[in-house]
Amino acid sequence: MDSFFLKHLIDVDKANEESILDALDKHGIITFNGIFEIDCFLDLCSKIGPLFNHPDADVNGLTQITHKVDGIDRPGVPGLTDKNLVPHTDRATVADPPFYTSLLCIKTAAHGGDTILADGKEIYDVMKNRFPSELSLLEQPDGAIFGRGSHQYSSAIFNSQGSASKYIRFRYDDIAYFSAEIIQALSVFLTLVYQCQHVFKLDNGQGYIVQNGRWLHGRHSFEGDRLMNRALIDSKFGTMNFGFSVS
Ligand SMILES: O=C(O)CCC(=O)C(=O)O
Ligand SMILES: [Fe+2]
């Protein structure tokens, strides 16, 4: 097993609500293994919080992430193709994105489809030390627009929550628009996303849960009938601790 995956691995049979929430609070991530039943996945999610409603979700509240061979006839759904997905925030187009996003692997791809995770806190800290002027451009409230038409949200990439905490909001696809002023800073940011990335392949029954205001997640392009189940989860404690603290 990949060392990053192992480092954050919880024992789903033994871990209780408190230890899971504690790990998520500290690191913004947990990984898990050996979940082959949807009910077990839903049970794990329910320890964390209520499911966040998504328009593509099924009756259980889960979204099947797979390559829709008949094509997608609307913008902003590169997740439902076999293409590379640049690390992003889920539901970046809405005012209050889900607190957590989770993925369970039902079927691995024949080739590719590796998971990519990058810690927004780590990227923020590097930018603060090495690229402070670029960072301040990415903190401009209207540097980016995510979404199109009647569903769009104007935002910074690093947003402030009080004086000591930030949350990340980012996507880089057909419905992401950036001010010309921040393009240079964006290229520094993207380089850091790939420098900080953890890449590993989820096997059947394996998955992750990440805090959506802190970690960006994505995947490599793939071939074959890869199938993932996604759960978007809200926090039981409101949105107060969304994101990460900064010094
Ligand atoms: O397929 C994956 O691994 C991730 C999919 C995803 O992040 C999305 O559809 O938003
Ligand atoms: Fe996603």
Short mmCIF file of N, CA, C and O in Angstrom, two decimals, residues 92-94 144-148 151-157 169-173 175-178:
data_model
loop_
_atom_site.label_atom_id
_atom_site.label_comp_id
_atom_site.label_asym_id
_atom_site.label_seq_id
_atom_site.Cartn_x
_atom_site.Cartn_y
_atom_site.Cartn_z
N ALA A 92 -17.52 23.98 -5.97
CA ALA A 92 -16.92 25.33 -5.85
C ALA A 92 -17.86 26.41 -6.38
O ALA A 92 -17.64 27.59 -6.15
N THR A 93 -18.92 25.99 -7.07
CA THR A 93 -19.84 26.97 -7.68
C THR A 93 -20.95 27.42 -6.74
O THR A 93 -21.76 28.26 -7.10
N VAL A 94 -21.02 26.85 -5.55
CA VAL A 94 -22.08 27.26 -4.62
C VAL A 94 -21.50 28.00 -3.41
O VAL A 94 -20.33 27.83 -3.07
N ALA A 144 -11.54 35.00 -9.05
CA ALA A 144 -12.00 33.87 -9.87
C ALA A 144 -13.52 33.81 -9.87
O ALA A 144 -14.18 34.30 -8.96
N ILE A 145 -14.06 33.22 -10.93
CA ILE A 145 -15.49 32.90 -10.97
C ILE A 145 -15.59 31.41 -11.30
O ILE A 145 -14.96 30.93 -12.25
N PHE A 146 -16.34 30.70 -10.49
CA PHE A 146 -16.56 29.28 -10.73
C PHE A 146 -18.03 29.07 -11.08
O PHE A 146 -18.91 29.50 -10.33
N GLY A 147 -18.27 28.45 -12.20
CA GLY A 147 -19.65 28.24 -12.64
C GLY A 147 -19.95 29.10 -13.85
O GLY A 147 -19.09 29.87 -14.31
N ARG A 148 -21.17 28.95 -14.34
CA ARG A 148 -21.55 29.60 -15.59
C ARG A 148 -23.03 29.94 -15.53
O ARG A 148 -23.80 29.25 -14.87
N HIS A 151 -25.70 29.77 -12.36
CA HIS A 151 -25.04 29.11 -11.23
C HIS A 151 -23.56 29.46 -11.24
O HIS A 151 -22.75 28.76 -11.84
N GLN A 152 -23.21 30.57 -10.67
CA GLN A 152 -21.79 30.93 -10.61
C GLN A 152 -21.48 31.61 -9.29
O GLN A 152 -22.35 32.20 -8.66
N TYR A 153 -20.19 31.52 -8.91
CA TYR A 153 -19.79 32.07 -7.63
C TYR A 153 -18.45 32.77 -7.79
O TYR A 153 -17.49 32.19 -8.28
N SER A 154 -18.42 34.03 -7.40
CA SER A 154 -17.22 34.83 -7.52
C SER A 154 -16.45 34.75 -6.20
O SER A 154 -17.03 34.92 -5.13
N SER A 155 -15.14 34.50 -6.29
CA SER A 155 -14.42 34.09 -5.08
C SER A 155 -12.92 34.34 -5.18
O SER A 155 -12.38 34.52 -6.27
N ALA A 156 -12.27 34.29 -4.03
CA ALA A 156 -10.81 34.18 -4.01
C ALA A 156 -10.46 32.70 -4.12
O ALA A 156 -11.33 31.83 -3.97
N ILE A 157 -9.18 32.38 -4.34
CA ILE A 157 -8.76 30.98 -4.26
C ILE A 157 -8.48 30.64 -2.79
O ILE A 157 -8.91 29.60 -2.31
N ARG A 169 -10.83 27.43 -2.36
CA ARG A 169 -11.92 27.17 -3.31
C ARG A 169 -11.28 27.20 -4.69
O ARG A 169 -10.73 28.24 -5.11
N PHE A 170 -11.31 26.08 -5.40
CA PHE A 170 -10.60 26.03 -6.68
C PHE A 170 -11.14 24.94 -7.58
O PHE A 170 -11.47 23.85 -7.12
N ARG A 171 -11.27 25.25 -8.83
CA ARG A 171 -11.42 24.23 -9.87
C ARG A 171 -10.77 24.77 -11.13
O ARG A 171 -10.56 25.99 -11.27
N TYR A 172 -10.43 23.91 -12.03
CA TYR A 172 -9.66 24.34 -13.20
C TYR A 172 -10.18 23.52 -14.39
O TYR A 172 -9.58 22.55 -14.82
N ASP A 173 -11.37 23.94 -14.85
CA ASP A 173 -12.00 23.19 -15.94
C ASP A 173 -12.78 24.15 -16.82
O ASP A 173 -12.51 25.35 -16.82
N ILE A 175 -15.59 25.46 -16.50
CA ILE A 175 -16.41 26.49 -15.86
C ILE A 175 -15.61 27.24 -14.77
O ILE A 175 -16.15 27.68 -13.77
N ALA A 176 -14.29 27.37 -15.01
CA ALA A 176 -13.44 28.17 -14.11
C ALA A 176 -12.90 29.36 -14.90
O ALA A 176 -12.34 29.18 -15.98
N TYR A 177 -13.09 30.57 -14.37
CA TYR A 177 -12.65 31.80 -15.04
C TYR A 177 -11.80 32.60 -14.06
O TYR A 177 -12.15 32.71 -12.89
N PHE A 178 -10.69 33.15 -14.58
CA PHE A 178 -9.77 33.86 -13.69
C PHE A 178 -9.48 35.26 -14.21
O PHE A 178 -9.35 35.46 -15.42
#
